[in-house]
mmCIF file of C-alpha atoms in Angstrom:
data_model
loop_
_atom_site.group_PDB
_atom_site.id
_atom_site.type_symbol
_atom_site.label_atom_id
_atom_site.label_comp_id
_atom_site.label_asym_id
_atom_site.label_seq_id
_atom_site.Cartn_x
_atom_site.Cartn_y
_atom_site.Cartn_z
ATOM 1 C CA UNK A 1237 -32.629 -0.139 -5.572
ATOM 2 C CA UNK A 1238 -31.895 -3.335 -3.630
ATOM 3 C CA UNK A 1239 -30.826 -3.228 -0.287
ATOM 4 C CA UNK A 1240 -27.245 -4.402 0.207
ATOM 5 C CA UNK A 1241 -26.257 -4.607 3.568
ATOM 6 C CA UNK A 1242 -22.361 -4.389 2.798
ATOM 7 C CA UNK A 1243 -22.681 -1.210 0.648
ATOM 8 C CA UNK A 1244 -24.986 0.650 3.572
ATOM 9 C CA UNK A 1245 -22.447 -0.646 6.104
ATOM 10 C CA UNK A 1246 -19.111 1.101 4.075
ATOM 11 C CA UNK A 1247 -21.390 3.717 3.872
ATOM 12 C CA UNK A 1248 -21.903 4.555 7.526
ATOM 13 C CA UNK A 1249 -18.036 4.098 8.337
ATOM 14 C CA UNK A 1250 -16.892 5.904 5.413
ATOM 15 C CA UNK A 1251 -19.166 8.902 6.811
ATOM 16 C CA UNK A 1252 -18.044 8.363 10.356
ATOM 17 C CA UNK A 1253 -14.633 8.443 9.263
ATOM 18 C CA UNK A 1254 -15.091 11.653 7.206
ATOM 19 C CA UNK A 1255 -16.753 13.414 10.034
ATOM 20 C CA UNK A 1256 -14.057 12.526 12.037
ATOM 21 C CA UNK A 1257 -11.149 14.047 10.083
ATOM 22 C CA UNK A 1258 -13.196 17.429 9.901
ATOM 23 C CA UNK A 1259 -13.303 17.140 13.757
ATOM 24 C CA UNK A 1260 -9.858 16.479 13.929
ATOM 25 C CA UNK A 1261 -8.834 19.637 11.266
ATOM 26 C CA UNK A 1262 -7.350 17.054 9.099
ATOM 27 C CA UNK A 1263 -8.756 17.745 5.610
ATOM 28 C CA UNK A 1264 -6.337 15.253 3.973
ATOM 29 C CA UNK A 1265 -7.946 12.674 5.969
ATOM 30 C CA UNK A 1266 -4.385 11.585 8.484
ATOM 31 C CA UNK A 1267 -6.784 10.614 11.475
ATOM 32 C CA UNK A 1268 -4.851 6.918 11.237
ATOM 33 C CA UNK A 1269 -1.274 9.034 12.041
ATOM 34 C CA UNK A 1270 1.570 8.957 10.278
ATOM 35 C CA UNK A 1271 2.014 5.089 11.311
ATOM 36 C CA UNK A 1272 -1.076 3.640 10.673
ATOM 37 C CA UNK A 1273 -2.341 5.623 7.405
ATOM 38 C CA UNK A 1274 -1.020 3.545 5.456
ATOM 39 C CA UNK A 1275 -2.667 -0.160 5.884
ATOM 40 C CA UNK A 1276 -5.473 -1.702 4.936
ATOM 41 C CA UNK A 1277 -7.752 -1.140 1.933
ATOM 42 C CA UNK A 1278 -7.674 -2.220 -1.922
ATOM 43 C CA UNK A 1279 -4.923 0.493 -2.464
ATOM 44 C CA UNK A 1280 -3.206 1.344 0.865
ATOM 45 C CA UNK A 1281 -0.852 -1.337 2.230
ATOM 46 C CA UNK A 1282 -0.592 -3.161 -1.413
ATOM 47 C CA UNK A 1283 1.142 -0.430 -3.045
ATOM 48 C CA UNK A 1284 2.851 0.618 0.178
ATOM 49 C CA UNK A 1285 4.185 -2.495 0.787
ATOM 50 C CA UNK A 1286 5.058 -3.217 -3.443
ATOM 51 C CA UNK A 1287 6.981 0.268 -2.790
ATOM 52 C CA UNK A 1288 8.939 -1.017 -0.482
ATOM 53 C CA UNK A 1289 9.902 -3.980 -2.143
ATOM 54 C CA UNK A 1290 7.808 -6.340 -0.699
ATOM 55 C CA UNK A 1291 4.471 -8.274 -2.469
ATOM 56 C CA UNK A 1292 1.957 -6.417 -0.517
ATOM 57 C CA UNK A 1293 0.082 -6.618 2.558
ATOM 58 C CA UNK A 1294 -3.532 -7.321 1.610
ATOM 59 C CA UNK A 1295 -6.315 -9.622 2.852
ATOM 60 C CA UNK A 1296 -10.101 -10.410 1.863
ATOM 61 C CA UNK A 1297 -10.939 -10.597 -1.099
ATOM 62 C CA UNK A 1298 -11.057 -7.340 -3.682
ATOM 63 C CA UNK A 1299 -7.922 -6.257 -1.550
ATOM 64 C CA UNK A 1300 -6.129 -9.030 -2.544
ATOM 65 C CA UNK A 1301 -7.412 -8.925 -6.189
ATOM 66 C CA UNK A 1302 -6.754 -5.075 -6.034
ATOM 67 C CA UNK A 1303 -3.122 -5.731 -4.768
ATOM 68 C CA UNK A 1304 -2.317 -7.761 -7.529
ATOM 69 C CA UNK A 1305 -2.559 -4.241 -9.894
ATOM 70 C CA UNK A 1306 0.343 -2.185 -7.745
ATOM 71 C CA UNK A 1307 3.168 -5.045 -8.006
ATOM 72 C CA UNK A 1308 5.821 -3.713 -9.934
ATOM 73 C CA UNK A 1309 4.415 -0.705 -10.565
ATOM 74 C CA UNK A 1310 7.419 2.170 -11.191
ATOM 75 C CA UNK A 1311 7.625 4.581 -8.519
ATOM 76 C CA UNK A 1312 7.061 7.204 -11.346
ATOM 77 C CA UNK A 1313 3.886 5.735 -11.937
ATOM 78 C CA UNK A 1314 3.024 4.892 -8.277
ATOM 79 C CA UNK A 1315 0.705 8.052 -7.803
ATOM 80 C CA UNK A 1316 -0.588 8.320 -11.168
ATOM 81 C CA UNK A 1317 -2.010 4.588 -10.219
ATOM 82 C CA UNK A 1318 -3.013 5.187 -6.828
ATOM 83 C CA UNK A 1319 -5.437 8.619 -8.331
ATOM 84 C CA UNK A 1320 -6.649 6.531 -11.066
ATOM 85 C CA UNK A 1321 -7.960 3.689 -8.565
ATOM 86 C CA UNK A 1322 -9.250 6.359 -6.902
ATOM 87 C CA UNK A 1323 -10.860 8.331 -9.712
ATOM 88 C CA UNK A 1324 -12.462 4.877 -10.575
ATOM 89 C CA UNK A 1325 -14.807 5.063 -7.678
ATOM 90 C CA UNK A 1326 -16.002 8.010 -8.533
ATOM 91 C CA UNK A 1327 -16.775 7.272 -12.205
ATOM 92 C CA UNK A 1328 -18.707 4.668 -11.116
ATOM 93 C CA UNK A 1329 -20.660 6.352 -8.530
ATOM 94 C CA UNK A 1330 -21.550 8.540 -11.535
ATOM 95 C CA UNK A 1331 -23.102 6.122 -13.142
ATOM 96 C CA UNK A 1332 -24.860 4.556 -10.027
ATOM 97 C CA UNK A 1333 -26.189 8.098 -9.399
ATOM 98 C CA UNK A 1334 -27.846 7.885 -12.446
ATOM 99 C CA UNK A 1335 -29.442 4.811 -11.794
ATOM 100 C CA UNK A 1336 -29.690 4.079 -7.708
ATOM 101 C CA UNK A 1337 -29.391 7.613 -6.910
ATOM 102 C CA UNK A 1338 -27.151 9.921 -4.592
ATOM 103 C CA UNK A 1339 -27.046 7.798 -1.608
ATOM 104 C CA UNK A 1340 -25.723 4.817 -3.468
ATOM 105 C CA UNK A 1341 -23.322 7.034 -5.380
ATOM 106 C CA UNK A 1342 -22.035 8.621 -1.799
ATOM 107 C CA UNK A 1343 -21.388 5.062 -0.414
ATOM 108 C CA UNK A 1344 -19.021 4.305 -3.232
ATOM 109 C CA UNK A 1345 -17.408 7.121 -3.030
ATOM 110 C CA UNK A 1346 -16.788 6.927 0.526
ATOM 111 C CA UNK A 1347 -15.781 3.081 0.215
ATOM 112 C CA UNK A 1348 -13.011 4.895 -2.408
ATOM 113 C CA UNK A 1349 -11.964 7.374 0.373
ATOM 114 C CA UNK A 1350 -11.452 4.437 3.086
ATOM 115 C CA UNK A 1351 -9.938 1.692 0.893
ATOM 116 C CA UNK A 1352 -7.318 3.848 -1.297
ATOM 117 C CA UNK A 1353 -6.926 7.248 -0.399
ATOM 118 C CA UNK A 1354 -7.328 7.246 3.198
ATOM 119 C CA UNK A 1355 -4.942 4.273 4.033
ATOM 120 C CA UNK A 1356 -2.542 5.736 1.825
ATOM 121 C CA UNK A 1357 -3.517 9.493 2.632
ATOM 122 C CA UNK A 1358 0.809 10.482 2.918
ATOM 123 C CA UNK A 1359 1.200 8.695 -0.457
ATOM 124 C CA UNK A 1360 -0.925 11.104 -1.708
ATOM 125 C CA UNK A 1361 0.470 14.352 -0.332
ATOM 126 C CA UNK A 1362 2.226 15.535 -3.435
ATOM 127 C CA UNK A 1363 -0.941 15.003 -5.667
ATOM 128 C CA UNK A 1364 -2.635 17.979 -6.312
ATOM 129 C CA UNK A 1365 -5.936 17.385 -4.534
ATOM 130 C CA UNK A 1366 -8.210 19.398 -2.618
ATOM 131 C CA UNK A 1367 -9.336 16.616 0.272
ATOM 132 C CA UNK A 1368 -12.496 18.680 0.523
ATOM 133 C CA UNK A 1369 -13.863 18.203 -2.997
ATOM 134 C CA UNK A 1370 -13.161 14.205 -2.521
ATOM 135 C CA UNK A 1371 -15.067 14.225 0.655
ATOM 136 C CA UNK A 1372 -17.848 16.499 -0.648
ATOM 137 C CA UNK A 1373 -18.849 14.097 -2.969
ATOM 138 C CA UNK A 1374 -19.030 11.268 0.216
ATOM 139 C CA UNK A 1375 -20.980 13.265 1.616
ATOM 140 C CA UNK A 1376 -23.633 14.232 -0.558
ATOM 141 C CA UNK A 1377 -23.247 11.756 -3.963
ATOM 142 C CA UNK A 1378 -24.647 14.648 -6.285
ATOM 143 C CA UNK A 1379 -24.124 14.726 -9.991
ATOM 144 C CA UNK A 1380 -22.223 18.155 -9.467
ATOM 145 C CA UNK A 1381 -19.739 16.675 -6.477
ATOM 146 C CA UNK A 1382 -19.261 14.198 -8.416
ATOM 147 C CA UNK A 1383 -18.469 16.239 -11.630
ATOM 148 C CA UNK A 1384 -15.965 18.501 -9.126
ATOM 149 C CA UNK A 1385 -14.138 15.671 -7.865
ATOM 150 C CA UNK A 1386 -13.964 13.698 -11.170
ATOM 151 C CA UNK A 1387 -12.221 17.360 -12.691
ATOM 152 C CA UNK A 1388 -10.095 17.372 -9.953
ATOM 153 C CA UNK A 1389 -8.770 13.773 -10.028
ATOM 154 C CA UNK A 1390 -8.048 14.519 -13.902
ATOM 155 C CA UNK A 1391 -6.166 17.206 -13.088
ATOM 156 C CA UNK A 1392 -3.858 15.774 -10.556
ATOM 157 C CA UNK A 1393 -3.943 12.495 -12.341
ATOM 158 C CA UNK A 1394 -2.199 14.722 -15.063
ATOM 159 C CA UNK A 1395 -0.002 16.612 -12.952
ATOM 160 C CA UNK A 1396 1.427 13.372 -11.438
ATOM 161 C CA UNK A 1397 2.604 11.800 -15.360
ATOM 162 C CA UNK A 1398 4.420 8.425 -15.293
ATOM 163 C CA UNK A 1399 3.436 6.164 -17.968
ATOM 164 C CA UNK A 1400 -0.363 6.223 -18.989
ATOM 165 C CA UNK A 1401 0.618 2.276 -20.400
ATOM 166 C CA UNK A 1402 1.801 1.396 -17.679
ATOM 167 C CA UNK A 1403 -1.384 2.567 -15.207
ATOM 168 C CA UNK A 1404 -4.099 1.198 -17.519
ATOM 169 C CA UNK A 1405 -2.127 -2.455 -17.843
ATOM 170 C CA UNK A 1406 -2.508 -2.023 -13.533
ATOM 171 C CA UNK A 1407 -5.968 -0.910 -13.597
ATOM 172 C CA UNK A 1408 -7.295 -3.759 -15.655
ATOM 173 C CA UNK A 1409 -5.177 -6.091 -13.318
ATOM 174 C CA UNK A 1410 -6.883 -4.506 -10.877
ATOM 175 C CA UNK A 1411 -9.974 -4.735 -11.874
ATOM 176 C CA UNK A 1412 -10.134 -8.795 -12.878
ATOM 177 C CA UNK A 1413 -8.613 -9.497 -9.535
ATOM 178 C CA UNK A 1414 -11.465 -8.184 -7.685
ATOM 179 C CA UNK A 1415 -13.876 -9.633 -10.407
ATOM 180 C CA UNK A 1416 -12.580 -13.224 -9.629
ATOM 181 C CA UNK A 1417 -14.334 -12.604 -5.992
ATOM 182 C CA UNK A 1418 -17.000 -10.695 -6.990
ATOM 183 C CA UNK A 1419 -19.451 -14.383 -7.274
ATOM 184 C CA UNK A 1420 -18.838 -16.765 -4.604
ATOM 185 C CA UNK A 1421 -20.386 -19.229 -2.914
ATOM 186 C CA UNK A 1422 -23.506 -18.973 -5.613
ATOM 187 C CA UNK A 1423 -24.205 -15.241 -4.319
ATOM 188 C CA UNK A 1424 -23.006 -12.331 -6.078
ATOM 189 C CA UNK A 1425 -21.350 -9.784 -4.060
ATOM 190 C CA UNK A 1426 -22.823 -6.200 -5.419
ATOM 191 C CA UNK A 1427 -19.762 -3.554 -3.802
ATOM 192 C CA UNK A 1428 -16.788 -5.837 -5.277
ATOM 193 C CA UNK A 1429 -19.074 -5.829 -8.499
ATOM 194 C CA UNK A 1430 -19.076 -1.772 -8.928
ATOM 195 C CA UNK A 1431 -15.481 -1.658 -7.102
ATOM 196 C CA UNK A 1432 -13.749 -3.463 -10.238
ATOM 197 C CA UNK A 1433 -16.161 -2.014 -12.896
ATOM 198 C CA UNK A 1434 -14.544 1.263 -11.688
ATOM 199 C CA UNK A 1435 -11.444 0.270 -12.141
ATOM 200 C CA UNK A 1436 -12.174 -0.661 -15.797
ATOM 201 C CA UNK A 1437 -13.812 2.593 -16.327
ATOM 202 C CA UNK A 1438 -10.634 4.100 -14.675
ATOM 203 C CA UNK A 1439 -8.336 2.271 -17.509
ATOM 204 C CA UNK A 1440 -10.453 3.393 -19.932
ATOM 205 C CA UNK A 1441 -10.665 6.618 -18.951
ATOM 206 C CA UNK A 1442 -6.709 6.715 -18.294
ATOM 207 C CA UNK A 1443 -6.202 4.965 -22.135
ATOM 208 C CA UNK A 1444 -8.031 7.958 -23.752
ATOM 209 C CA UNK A 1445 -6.486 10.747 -22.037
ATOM 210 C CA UNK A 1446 -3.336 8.813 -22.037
ATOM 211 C CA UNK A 1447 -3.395 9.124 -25.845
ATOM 212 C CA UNK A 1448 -3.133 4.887 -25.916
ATOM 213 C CA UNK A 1449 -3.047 3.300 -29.192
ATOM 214 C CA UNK A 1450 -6.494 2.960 -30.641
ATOM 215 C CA UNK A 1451 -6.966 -1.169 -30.529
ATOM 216 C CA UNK A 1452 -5.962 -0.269 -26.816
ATOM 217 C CA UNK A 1453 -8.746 1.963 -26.325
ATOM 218 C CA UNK A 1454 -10.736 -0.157 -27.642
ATOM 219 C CA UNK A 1455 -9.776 -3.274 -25.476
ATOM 220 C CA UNK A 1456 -10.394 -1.589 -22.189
ATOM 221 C CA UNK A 1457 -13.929 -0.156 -23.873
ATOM 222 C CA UNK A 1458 -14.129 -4.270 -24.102
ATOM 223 C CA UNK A 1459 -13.220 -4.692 -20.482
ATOM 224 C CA UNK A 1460 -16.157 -1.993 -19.486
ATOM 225 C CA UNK A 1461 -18.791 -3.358 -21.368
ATOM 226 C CA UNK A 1462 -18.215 -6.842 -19.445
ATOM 227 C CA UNK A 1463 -20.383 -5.414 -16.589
ATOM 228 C CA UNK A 1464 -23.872 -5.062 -18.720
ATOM 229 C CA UNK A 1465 -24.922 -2.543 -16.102
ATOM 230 C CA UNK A 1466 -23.741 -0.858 -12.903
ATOM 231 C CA UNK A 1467 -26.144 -2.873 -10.936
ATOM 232 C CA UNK A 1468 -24.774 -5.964 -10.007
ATOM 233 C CA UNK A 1469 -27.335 -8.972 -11.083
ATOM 234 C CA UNK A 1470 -29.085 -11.063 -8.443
ATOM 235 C CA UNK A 1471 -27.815 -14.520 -10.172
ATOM 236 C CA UNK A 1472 -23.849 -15.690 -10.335
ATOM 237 C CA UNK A 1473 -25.174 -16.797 -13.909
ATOM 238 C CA UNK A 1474 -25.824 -13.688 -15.140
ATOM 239 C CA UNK A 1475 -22.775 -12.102 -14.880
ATOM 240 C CA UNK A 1476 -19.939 -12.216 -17.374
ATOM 241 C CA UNK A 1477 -17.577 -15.559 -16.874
ATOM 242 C CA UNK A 1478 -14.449 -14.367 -14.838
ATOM 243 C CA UNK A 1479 -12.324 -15.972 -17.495
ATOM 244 C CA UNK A 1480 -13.761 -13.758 -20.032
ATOM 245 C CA UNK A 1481 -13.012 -10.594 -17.876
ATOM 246 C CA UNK A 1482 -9.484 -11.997 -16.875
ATOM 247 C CA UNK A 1483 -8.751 -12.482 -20.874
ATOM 248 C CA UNK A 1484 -9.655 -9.178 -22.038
ATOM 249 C CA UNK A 1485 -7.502 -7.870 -18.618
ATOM 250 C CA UNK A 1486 -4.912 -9.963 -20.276
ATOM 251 C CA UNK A 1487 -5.003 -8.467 -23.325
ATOM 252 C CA UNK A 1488 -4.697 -4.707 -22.277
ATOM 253 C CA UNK A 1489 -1.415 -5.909 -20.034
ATOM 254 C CA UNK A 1490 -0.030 -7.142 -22.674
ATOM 255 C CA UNK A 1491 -0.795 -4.503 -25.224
ATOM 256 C CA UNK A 1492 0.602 -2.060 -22.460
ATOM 257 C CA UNK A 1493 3.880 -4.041 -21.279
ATOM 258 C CA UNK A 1494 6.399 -2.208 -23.671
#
């Protein structure tokens, strides 16, 4: 596996931060408090502040692509969307666990934990989730942590309802907004690459369950197989052109709007 700085980095703070919400006795992960839990990340203060009526709160790059995904999202809908972004990190740590092994599936995992559920930990209060299982998987990135969380986040993704339509049409928002920034400057960034294939795989997984019609489930399959593997590729001109990806996106919003 190549060494990407950023992903080890996330890594080591999403670890530190999990270590310190056991210390704290805060399994649902409210270390920020009640007023600072819910900035920051690709799904914290962009949904927060969309709930609120406003257009977000975002900056950097994925965050701002991811933000895009949670405006005008229905508040019956809100959580369904916020435990499908989340679920997405997880399916794709699955798949990178596969391939790069547990340590790379852990870091994405715990970059999921600090960008959407953590900043938005209160938001999430009502889901049924067991903070521990999440975590679990953070911590150790095996195949059967994985499996546990990816059960649970089905389960609570169910629980929640609100429109399955209406989440997949956000998810492959999401997703193309942080694949516009995922090759810049000539240099391919390799966390924003596996951070909006999981949001794809989250849209697809949402569009099956969801009981979608079948050309839908077949348009976010489209949007998935846009990444040709869960390793992000060394050149900008091997990936697929972000007007592709932003098409097919396109497509599955539309298909989902009524």
């Amino acid at each position: 596996m190549a060494f990407h700085p950023k992903l080890w980095l996330t890594l080591g703070a999403a670890l530190t931060l999990t270590a310190a919400c056991s210390e704290q006795g805060h399994p649902g992960g409210e270390s920020g408090g009640e007023s600072g839990g819910e900035s920051g990340g690709e799904g914290g203060a962009a949904a927060q502040g969309e709930n609120e009526g406003g257009g977000g709160g975002e900056s950097g790059a994925g965050e701002a692509g991811a933000a895009s995904g949670y405006a005008g999202v229905p508040s019956d809908s809100l959580l369904a969307l916020r435990i499908a972004h989340l679920k997405g990190f997880y399916l794709v740590a699955q798949r990178a666990q596969a391939v790069e092994g547990d340590v790379s599936a852990a870091a994405l995992v715990g970059q999921g934990l600090a960008e959407v559920y953590d900043p938005a930990v209160s938001a999430f209060g009502s889901a049924q989730l067991d903070a521990a299982v999440l975590r679990r998987a953070a911590e150790t990135g095996s195949e059967a942590d994985l499996a546990a969380a990816v059960a649970a986040l089905d389960a609570a993704q169910t629980a929640a309802g609100g429109s399955a339509a209406q989440v997949v049409g956000s998810l492959a928002d999401i997703s193309a907004g942080i694949y516009r920034d995922v090759g810049v400057d000539g240099a391919v960034d390799p966390v924003e690459y596996q951070h909006a294939l999981g949001a794809a795989m989250a849209a697809q997984a949402t569009a099956r369950a969801g009981g979608l019609p079948a050309q839908t489930i077949t348009d976010t399959e489209g949007l998935v197989a846009m990444w040709r593997g869960v390793t992000a590729p060394e050149a900008v001109s091997e990936l697929t052109p972000v007007g592709q990806v932003q098409a097919q996106a396109s497509r599955i919003r539309l298909a989902t709007a009524g």
